[in-house]
Amino acid sequence: DADVTQTPRNRITKTGKRIMLECSQTKGHDRMYWYRQDPGLGLRLIYYSFDVKDINKGEISDGYSVSRQAQAKFSLSLESAIPNQTALYFCATSDGGGTGGDQPQHFGDGTRLSIL
Amino acid sequence: SQKIEQNSEALNIQEGKTATLTCNYTNYSPAYLQWYRQDPGRGPVFLLLIRENEKEKRKERLKVTFDTTLKQSLFHITASQPADSATYLCALPGTYKYIFGTGTRLKVLA
């Protein structure tokens, strides 16, 4: 089984709909992240969480919200989806050991989201 | 603002040759740098981390260099194989925890 699991893998929906993307991990890591990837723009950080009670905005948080339900679960919501949120979304985890900043990130296989 | 540049053009090389990919950064003095591999339809996979006090790091056929004066990291794959074909991303610690480059697509031709 994958260490970082994202559901769904693909989703097509309409403008204005509320969407939730889910991420669960079995790595036991405290730190979890949500990114979106767009051609030519690379990976951009949406939100990150260093533990269950710690949620922080990333570079592009507008239009998104998150919930850290447990150490192993971190979900991303689009309250009212718009077409320019069409992208590939990745969840990642990392260990917080030491300063934590130099720990590798472990990614799920992504959710391909299309908003019509 | 902090910026990372990777060559957006695909790199095609012949099997057995050494592939060299470049990661340049500006407005920045990172303490370390990471390299990841991404296959189509998959998430990035961590390969190597190199610190500012390390000039070079090796792992099997992979070699990474880090020149803090030039603000550049080079990623080498020696004796390249078709299975090495993928997109390679560099990442640096930034304001928002990590900043990723857009990646360079490598294609190794048999």
PDB file of C-alpha atoms in Angstrom:
ATOM      1  CA  ASP A   1       0.000   0.000   0.000  1.00  0.00           C
ATOM      2  CA  ALA A   2       1.129   3.542  -0.725  1.00  0.00           C
ATOM      3  CA  ASP A   3       2.503   5.573   2.190  1.00  0.00           C
ATOM      4  CA  VAL A   4       0.603   8.695   1.084  1.00  0.00           C
ATOM      5  CA  THR A   5      -2.822   8.048  -0.408  1.00  0.00           C
ATOM      6  CA  GLN A   6      -4.925  10.631  -2.183  1.00  0.00           C
ATOM      7  CA  THR A   7      -8.582  10.282  -3.103  1.00  0.00           C
ATOM      8  CA  PRO A   8     -10.058  10.652  -5.599  1.00  0.00           C
ATOM      9  CA  ARG A   9      -7.398  10.205  -8.290  1.00  0.00           C
ATOM     10  CA  ASN A  10      -9.507  12.003 -10.862  1.00  0.00           C
ATOM     11  CA  ARG A  11     -12.459  14.344 -10.531  1.00  0.00           C
ATOM     12  CA  ILE A  12     -14.496  16.321 -13.032  1.00  0.00           C
ATOM     13  CA  THR A  13     -16.967  18.805 -11.648  1.00  0.00           C
ATOM     14  CA  LYS A  14     -18.790  22.005 -12.443  1.00  0.00           C
ATOM     15  CA  THR A  15     -18.148  25.601 -11.518  1.00  0.00           C
ATOM     16  CA  GLY A  16     -19.596  26.537  -8.125  1.00  0.00           C
ATOM     17  CA  LYS A  17     -19.521  23.037  -6.661  1.00  0.00           C
ATOM     18  CA  ARG A  18     -17.872  22.266  -3.336  1.00  0.00           C
ATOM     19  CA  ILE A  19     -15.111  19.697  -3.606  1.00  0.00           C
ATOM     20  CA  MET A  20     -13.041  17.879  -1.031  1.00  0.00           C
ATOM     21  CA  LEU A  21      -9.766  16.145  -1.757  1.00  0.00           C
ATOM     22  CA  GLU A  22      -8.524  13.753   0.862  1.00  0.00           C
ATOM     23  CA  CYS A  23      -5.075  12.665   1.920  1.00  0.00           C
ATOM     24  CA  SER A  24      -4.054   9.992   4.377  1.00  0.00           C
ATOM     25  CA  GLN A  25      -0.583   8.792   5.340  1.00  0.00           C
ATOM     26  CA  THR A  26       0.917   5.811   7.086  1.00  0.00           C
ATOM     27  CA  LYS A  27       4.407   7.279   7.497  1.00  0.00           C
ATOM     28  CA  GLY A  28       3.748   8.693  10.964  1.00  0.00           C
ATOM     29  CA  HIS A  29       4.915  12.152   9.879  1.00  0.00           C
ATOM     30  CA  ASP A  30       3.739  15.255  11.689  1.00  0.00           C
ATOM     31  CA  ARG A  31       4.046  17.596   8.710  1.00  0.00           C
ATOM     32  CA  MET A  32       1.605  17.563   5.813  1.00  0.00           C
ATOM     33  CA  TYR A  33       1.291  19.781   2.752  1.00  0.00           C
ATOM     34  CA  TRP A  34      -1.041  20.488  -0.161  1.00  0.00           C
ATOM     35  CA  TYR A  35       0.364  21.619  -3.507  1.00  0.00           C
ATOM     36  CA  ARG A  36      -1.046  22.270  -6.926  1.00  0.00           C
ATOM     37  CA  GLN A  37       0.929  21.696 -10.106  1.00  0.00           C
ATOM     38  CA  ASP A  38       0.288  23.544 -13.328  1.00  0.00           C
ATOM     39  CA  PRO A  39       2.248  23.285 -16.577  1.00  0.00           C
ATOM     40  CA  GLY A  40       5.006  25.883 -16.652  1.00  0.00           C
ATOM     41  CA  LEU A  41       4.382  26.950 -13.059  1.00  0.00           C
ATOM     42  CA  GLY A  42       5.608  23.948 -11.173  1.00  0.00           C
ATOM     43  CA  LEU A  43       4.493  22.974  -7.700  1.00  0.00           C
ATOM     44  CA  ARG A  44       2.985  25.720  -5.573  1.00  0.00           C
ATOM     45  CA  LEU A  45       2.165  25.373  -1.902  1.00  0.00           C
ATOM     46  CA  ILE A  46      -1.472  25.904  -0.910  1.00  0.00           C
ATOM     47  CA  TYR A  47      -1.515  25.033   2.806  1.00  0.00           C
ATOM     48  CA  TYR A  48       0.701  23.213   5.252  1.00  0.00           C
ATOM     49  CA  SER A  49       0.299  21.783   8.735  1.00  0.00           C
ATOM     50  CA  PHE A  50       3.062  20.942  11.198  1.00  0.00           C
ATOM     51  CA  ASP A  51       0.737  19.132  13.587  1.00  0.00           C
ATOM     52  CA  VAL A  52      -2.971  18.626  14.193  1.00  0.00           C
ATOM     53  CA  LYS A  53      -3.432  22.057  15.777  1.00  0.00           C
ATOM     54  CA  ASP A  54      -1.190  23.948  13.372  1.00  0.00           C
ATOM     55  CA  ILE A  55      -2.497  25.121   9.976  1.00  0.00           C
ATOM     56  CA  ASN A  56      -0.693  27.666   7.828  1.00  0.00           C
ATOM     57  CA  LYS A  57      -1.406  29.342   4.523  1.00  0.00           C
ATOM     58  CA  GLY A  58       0.982  28.807   1.695  1.00  0.00           C
ATOM     59  CA  GLU A  59       1.717  30.799  -1.409  1.00  0.00           C
ATOM     60  CA  ILE A  60      -1.724  30.418  -3.026  1.00  0.00           C
ATOM     61  CA  SER A  61      -4.353  29.741  -0.348  1.00  0.00           C
ATOM     62  CA  ASP A  62      -7.167  31.959  -1.687  1.00  0.00           C
ATOM     63  CA  GLY A  63     -10.203  29.886  -2.663  1.00  0.00           C
ATOM     64  CA  TYR A  64      -9.037  26.880  -0.627  1.00  0.00           C
ATOM     65  CA  SER A  65      -9.448  25.635   2.927  1.00  0.00           C
ATOM     66  CA  VAL A  66      -8.024  22.656   4.789  1.00  0.00           C
ATOM     67  CA  SER A  67      -8.781  20.439   7.737  1.00  0.00           C
ATOM     68  CA  ARG A  68      -6.326  18.316   9.711  1.00  0.00           C
ATOM     69  CA  GLN A  69      -8.612  15.695  11.173  1.00  0.00           C
ATOM     70  CA  ALA A  70      -5.835  13.599  12.669  1.00  0.00           C
ATOM     71  CA  GLN A  71      -2.088  13.225  12.395  1.00  0.00           C
ATOM     72  CA  ALA A  72      -2.636  10.935   9.425  1.00  0.00           C
ATOM     73  CA  LYS A  73      -5.347  12.889   7.594  1.00  0.00           C
ATOM     74  CA  PHE A  74      -5.279  16.246   5.843  1.00  0.00           C
ATOM     75  CA  SER A  75      -8.074  17.293   3.503  1.00  0.00           C
ATOM     76  CA  LEU A  76      -8.288  20.164   1.031  1.00  0.00           C
ATOM     77  CA  SER A  77     -11.585  21.835   0.149  1.00  0.00           C
ATOM     78  CA  LEU A  78     -12.603  24.087  -2.684  1.00  0.00           C
ATOM     79  CA  GLU A  79     -15.690  25.852  -1.351  1.00  0.00           C
ATOM     80  CA  SER A  80     -16.911  27.059  -4.723  1.00  0.00           C
ATOM     81  CA  ALA A  81     -14.816  25.671  -7.536  1.00  0.00           C
ATOM     82  CA  ILE A  82     -13.826  27.832 -10.483  1.00  0.00           C
ATOM     83  CA  PRO A  83     -12.236  26.770 -13.797  1.00  0.00           C
ATOM     84  CA  ASN A  84      -8.791  28.222 -12.995  1.00  0.00           C
ATOM     85  CA  GLN A  85      -8.550  25.769 -10.128  1.00  0.00           C
ATOM     86  CA  THR A  86      -8.231  23.015 -12.712  1.00  0.00           C
ATOM     87  CA  ALA A  87      -4.859  21.449 -11.915  1.00  0.00           C
ATOM     88  CA  LEU A  88      -3.034  18.449 -10.537  1.00  0.00           C
ATOM     89  CA  TYR A  89      -3.138  18.456  -6.719  1.00  0.00           C
ATOM     90  CA  PHE A  90      -0.571  16.743  -4.553  1.00  0.00           C
ATOM     91  CA  CYS A  91      -0.449  15.962  -0.874  1.00  0.00           C
ATOM     92  CA  ALA A  92       2.952  15.486   0.764  1.00  0.00           C
ATOM     93  CA  THR A  93       4.337  14.645   4.178  1.00  0.00           C
ATOM     94  CA  SER A  94       7.671  15.124   5.888  1.00  0.00           C
ATOM     95  CA  ASP A  95       9.279  14.243   9.164  1.00  0.00           C
ATOM     96  CA  GLY A  96       9.665  17.092  11.616  1.00  0.00           C
ATOM     97  CA  GLY A  97      12.863  15.714  13.148  1.00  0.00           C
ATOM     98  CA  GLY A  98      15.656  18.161  13.964  1.00  0.00           C
ATOM     99  CA  THR A  99      14.900  21.505  12.372  1.00  0.00           C
ATOM    100  CA  GLY A 100      12.629  19.570  10.014  1.00  0.00           C
ATOM    101  CA  GLY A 101      13.328  21.853   7.154  1.00  0.00           C
ATOM    102  CA  ASP A 102      15.788  19.575   5.450  1.00  0.00           C
ATOM    103  CA  GLN A 103      13.673  16.444   5.556  1.00  0.00           C
ATOM    104  CA  PRO A 104      12.577  15.004   2.208  1.00  0.00           C
ATOM    105  CA  GLN A 105       8.965  15.328   1.206  1.00  0.00           C
ATOM    106  CA  HIS A 106       6.934  12.214   0.400  1.00  0.00           C
ATOM    107  CA  PHE A 107       4.223  12.780  -2.178  1.00  0.00           C
ATOM    108  CA  GLY A 108       1.014  11.009  -3.039  1.00  0.00           C
ATOM    109  CA  ASP A 109       0.214  10.283  -6.673  1.00  0.00           C
ATOM    110  CA  GLY A 110      -2.049  13.268  -7.021  1.00  0.00           C
ATOM    111  CA  THR A 111      -5.624  14.153  -7.867  1.00  0.00           C
ATOM    112  CA  ARG A 112      -6.336  15.398 -11.368  1.00  0.00           C
ATOM    113  CA  LEU A 113      -9.124  17.946 -10.955  1.00  0.00           C
ATOM    114  CA  SER A 114     -11.045  19.440 -13.860  1.00  0.00           C
ATOM    115  CA  ILE A 115     -13.603  22.181 -13.313  1.00  0.00           C
ATOM    116  CA  LEU A 116     -15.921  22.886 -16.182  1.00  0.00           C
TER     117      LEU A 116
ATOM    118  CA  SER B   1      11.684  37.495  -4.466  1.00  0.00           C
ATOM    119  CA  GLN B   2      13.215  34.025  -4.335  1.00  0.00           C
ATOM    120  CA  LYS B   3      13.386  32.386  -7.711  1.00  0.00           C
ATOM    121  CA  ILE B   4      14.446  28.992  -9.066  1.00  0.00           C
ATOM    122  CA  GLU B   5      15.151  28.361 -12.724  1.00  0.00           C
ATOM    123  CA  GLN B   6      15.406  25.030 -14.451  1.00  0.00           C
ATOM    124  CA  ASN B   7      15.697  24.589 -18.163  1.00  0.00           C
ATOM    125  CA  SER B   8      12.132  24.128 -19.350  1.00  0.00           C
ATOM    126  CA  GLU B   9      13.233  22.580 -22.629  1.00  0.00           C
ATOM    127  CA  ALA B  10      13.419  18.813 -22.689  1.00  0.00           C
ATOM    128  CA  LEU B  11      16.853  17.231 -22.697  1.00  0.00           C
ATOM    129  CA  ASN B  12      17.338  14.282 -25.055  1.00  0.00           C
ATOM    130  CA  ILE B  13      20.469  12.181 -24.691  1.00  0.00           C
ATOM    131  CA  GLN B  14      21.719   8.852 -25.944  1.00  0.00           C
ATOM    132  CA  GLU B  15      21.737   5.839 -23.668  1.00  0.00           C
ATOM    133  CA  GLY B  16      25.053   5.438 -21.871  1.00  0.00           C
ATOM    134  CA  LYS B  17      25.894   9.145 -21.911  1.00  0.00           C
ATOM    135  CA  THR B  18      25.935  11.448 -18.893  1.00  0.00           C
ATOM    136  CA  ALA B  19      22.919  13.706 -18.459  1.00  0.00           C
ATOM    137  CA  THR B  20      23.480  17.054 -16.765  1.00  0.00           C
ATOM    138  CA  LEU B  21      20.592  19.146 -15.507  1.00  0.00           C
ATOM    139  CA  THR B  22      20.881  22.650 -14.080  1.00  0.00           C
ATOM    140  CA  CYS B  23      19.114  24.438 -11.235  1.00  0.00           C
ATOM    141  CA  ASN B  24      19.820  28.146 -10.799  1.00  0.00           C
ATOM    142  CA  TYR B  25      18.466  30.343  -8.043  1.00  0.00           C
ATOM    143  CA  THR B  26      18.409  34.069  -7.295  1.00  0.00           C
ATOM    144  CA  ASN B  27      17.779  36.345  -4.327  1.00  0.00           C
ATOM    145  CA  TYR B  28      18.555  33.488  -2.073  1.00  0.00           C
ATOM    146  CA  SER B  29      21.193  31.738   0.028  1.00  0.00           C
ATOM    147  CA  PRO B  30      19.749  28.307   0.861  1.00  0.00           C
ATOM    148  CA  ALA B  31      21.357  26.084   3.439  1.00  0.00           C
ATOM    149  CA  TYR B  32      20.558  23.015   1.325  1.00  0.00           C
ATOM    150  CA  LEU B  33      18.927  21.917  -1.887  1.00  0.00           C
ATOM    151  CA  GLN B  34      16.937  18.825  -2.838  1.00  0.00           C
ATOM    152  CA  TRP B  35      16.403  16.962  -6.106  1.00  0.00           C
ATOM    153  CA  TYR B  36      13.283  14.967  -6.986  1.00  0.00           C
ATOM    154  CA  ARG B  37      12.214  12.750  -9.854  1.00  0.00           C
ATOM    155  CA  GLN B  38       8.669  12.839 -11.237  1.00  0.00           C
ATOM    156  CA  ASP B  39       7.190  10.322 -13.635  1.00  0.00           C
ATOM    157  CA  PRO B  40       4.022  11.090 -15.648  1.00  0.00           C
ATOM    158  CA  GLY B  41       0.913  10.689 -13.515  1.00  0.00           C
ATOM    159  CA  ARG B  42       2.920  10.221 -10.342  1.00  0.00           C
ATOM    160  CA  GLY B  43       4.039  12.395  -7.456  1.00  0.00           C
ATOM    161  CA  PRO B  44       7.645  13.568  -7.128  1.00  0.00           C
ATOM    162  CA  VAL B  45      10.058  11.172  -5.453  1.00  0.00           C
ATOM    163  CA  PHE B  46      12.975  12.441  -3.360  1.00  0.00           C
ATOM    164  CA  LEU B  47      16.433  11.582  -4.711  1.00  0.00           C
ATOM    165  CA  LEU B  48      19.161  13.579  -2.993  1.00  0.00           C
ATOM    166  CA  LEU B  49      19.797  16.428  -0.588  1.00  0.00           C
ATOM    167  CA  ILE B  50      22.994  18.481  -0.633  1.00  0.00           C
ATOM    168  CA  ARG B  51      23.997  21.036   1.999  1.00  0.00           C
ATOM    169  CA  GLU B  52      25.773  24.337   1.440  1.00  0.00           C
ATOM    170  CA  ASN B  53      28.991  23.004   2.999  1.00  0.00           C
ATOM    171  CA  GLU B  54      29.027  19.991   0.639  1.00  0.00           C
ATOM    172  CA  LYS B  55      30.429  20.563  -2.805  1.00  0.00           C
ATOM    173  CA  GLU B  56      29.302  17.214  -4.146  1.00  0.00           C
ATOM    174  CA  LYS B  57      26.995  14.331  -3.215  1.00  0.00           C
ATOM    175  CA  ARG B  58      26.737  10.932  -4.871  1.00  0.00           C
ATOM    176  CA  LYS B  59      24.199   8.125  -4.853  1.00  0.00           C
ATOM    177  CA  GLU B  60      24.798   5.240  -7.231  1.00  0.00           C
ATOM    178  CA  ARG B  61      24.786   6.775 -10.753  1.00  0.00           C
ATOM    179  CA  LEU B  62      23.600  10.156  -9.483  1.00  0.00           C
ATOM    180  CA  LYS B  63      25.836  13.082  -8.607  1.00  0.00           C
ATOM    181  CA  VAL B  64      24.796  16.513  -7.389  1.00  0.00           C
ATOM    182  CA  THR B  65      26.982  19.584  -7.017  1.00  0.00           C
ATOM    183  CA  PHE B  66      26.175  22.800  -5.200  1.00  0.00           C
ATOM    184  CA  ASP B  67      28.012  26.036  -6.016  1.00  0.00           C
ATOM    185  CA  THR B  68      26.867  28.763  -3.636  1.00  0.00           C
ATOM    186  CA  THR B  69      28.977  31.367  -5.432  1.00  0.00           C
ATOM    187  CA  LEU B  70      27.345  30.699  -8.798  1.00  0.00           C
ATOM    188  CA  LYS B  71      23.998  30.027  -7.071  1.00  0.00           C
ATOM    189  CA  GLN B  72      23.688  26.836  -9.017  1.00  0.00           C
ATOM    190  CA  SER B  73      23.255  23.106  -8.565  1.00  0.00           C
ATOM    191  CA  LEU B  74      24.083  20.543 -11.229  1.00  0.00           C
ATOM    192  CA  PHE B  75      22.457  17.111 -11.309  1.00  0.00           C
ATOM    193  CA  HIS B  76      24.289  14.393 -13.215  1.00  0.00           C
ATOM    194  CA  ILE B  77      23.146  10.910 -14.212  1.00  0.00           C
ATOM    195  CA  THR B  78      26.036   8.821 -15.478  1.00  0.00           C
ATOM    196  CA  ALA B  79      25.624   5.822 -17.796  1.00  0.00           C
ATOM    197  CA  SER B  80      22.066   6.946 -18.438  1.00  0.00           C
ATOM    198  CA  GLN B  81      19.353   4.403 -19.246  1.00  0.00           C
ATOM    199  CA  PRO B  82      15.907   4.743 -20.858  1.00  0.00           C
ATOM    200  CA  ALA B  83      14.431   4.074 -17.398  1.00  0.00           C
ATOM    201  CA  ASP B  84      15.968   7.375 -16.260  1.00  0.00           C
ATOM    202  CA  SER B  85      13.545   9.245 -18.526  1.00  0.00           C
ATOM    203  CA  ALA B  86      11.453  11.485 -16.275  1.00  0.00           C
ATOM    204  CA  THR B  87      11.117  15.080 -15.110  1.00  0.00           C
ATOM    205  CA  TYR B  88      13.633  16.183 -12.509  1.00  0.00           C
ATOM    206  CA  LEU B  89      12.800  18.937 -10.029  1.00  0.00           C
ATOM    207  CA  CYS B  90      15.012  20.895  -7.692  1.00  0.00           C
ATOM    208  CA  ALA B  91      13.643  22.315  -4.451  1.00  0.00           C
ATOM    209  CA  LEU B  92      14.933  24.832  -1.923  1.00  0.00           C
ATOM    210  CA  PRO B  93      13.694  25.923   1.493  1.00  0.00           C
ATOM    211  CA  GLY B  94      11.800  29.173   1.166  1.00  0.00           C
ATOM    212  CA  THR B  95       9.295  31.462   2.765  1.00  0.00           C
ATOM    213  CA  TYR B  96       6.556  28.919   2.201  1.00  0.00           C
ATOM    214  CA  LYS B  97       8.595  25.969   3.364  1.00  0.00           C
ATOM    215  CA  TYR B  98       9.681  24.671  -0.039  1.00  0.00           C
ATOM    216  CA  ILE B  99      10.063  26.256  -3.415  1.00  0.00           C
ATOM    217  CA  PHE B 100      10.150  23.897  -6.367  1.00  0.00           C
ATOM    218  CA  GLY B 101      11.547  24.534  -9.805  1.00  0.00           C
ATOM    219  CA  THR B 102       9.359  23.777 -12.804  1.00  0.00           C
ATOM    220  CA  GLY B 103      11.507  20.782 -13.665  1.00  0.00           C
ATOM    221  CA  THR B 104      13.465  19.589 -16.671  1.00  0.00           C
ATOM    222  CA  ARG B 105      12.184  16.658 -18.701  1.00  0.00           C
ATOM    223  CA  LEU B 106      14.885  14.149 -19.549  1.00  0.00           C
ATOM    224  CA  LYS B 107      14.488  11.585 -22.308  1.00  0.00           C
ATOM    225  CA  VAL B 108      17.136   8.896 -22.690  1.00  0.00           C
ATOM    226  CA  LEU B 109      17.115   7.399 -26.160  1.00  0.00           C
ATOM    227  CA  ALA B 110      17.903   3.708 -26.635  1.00  0.00           C
TER     228      ALA B 110
END
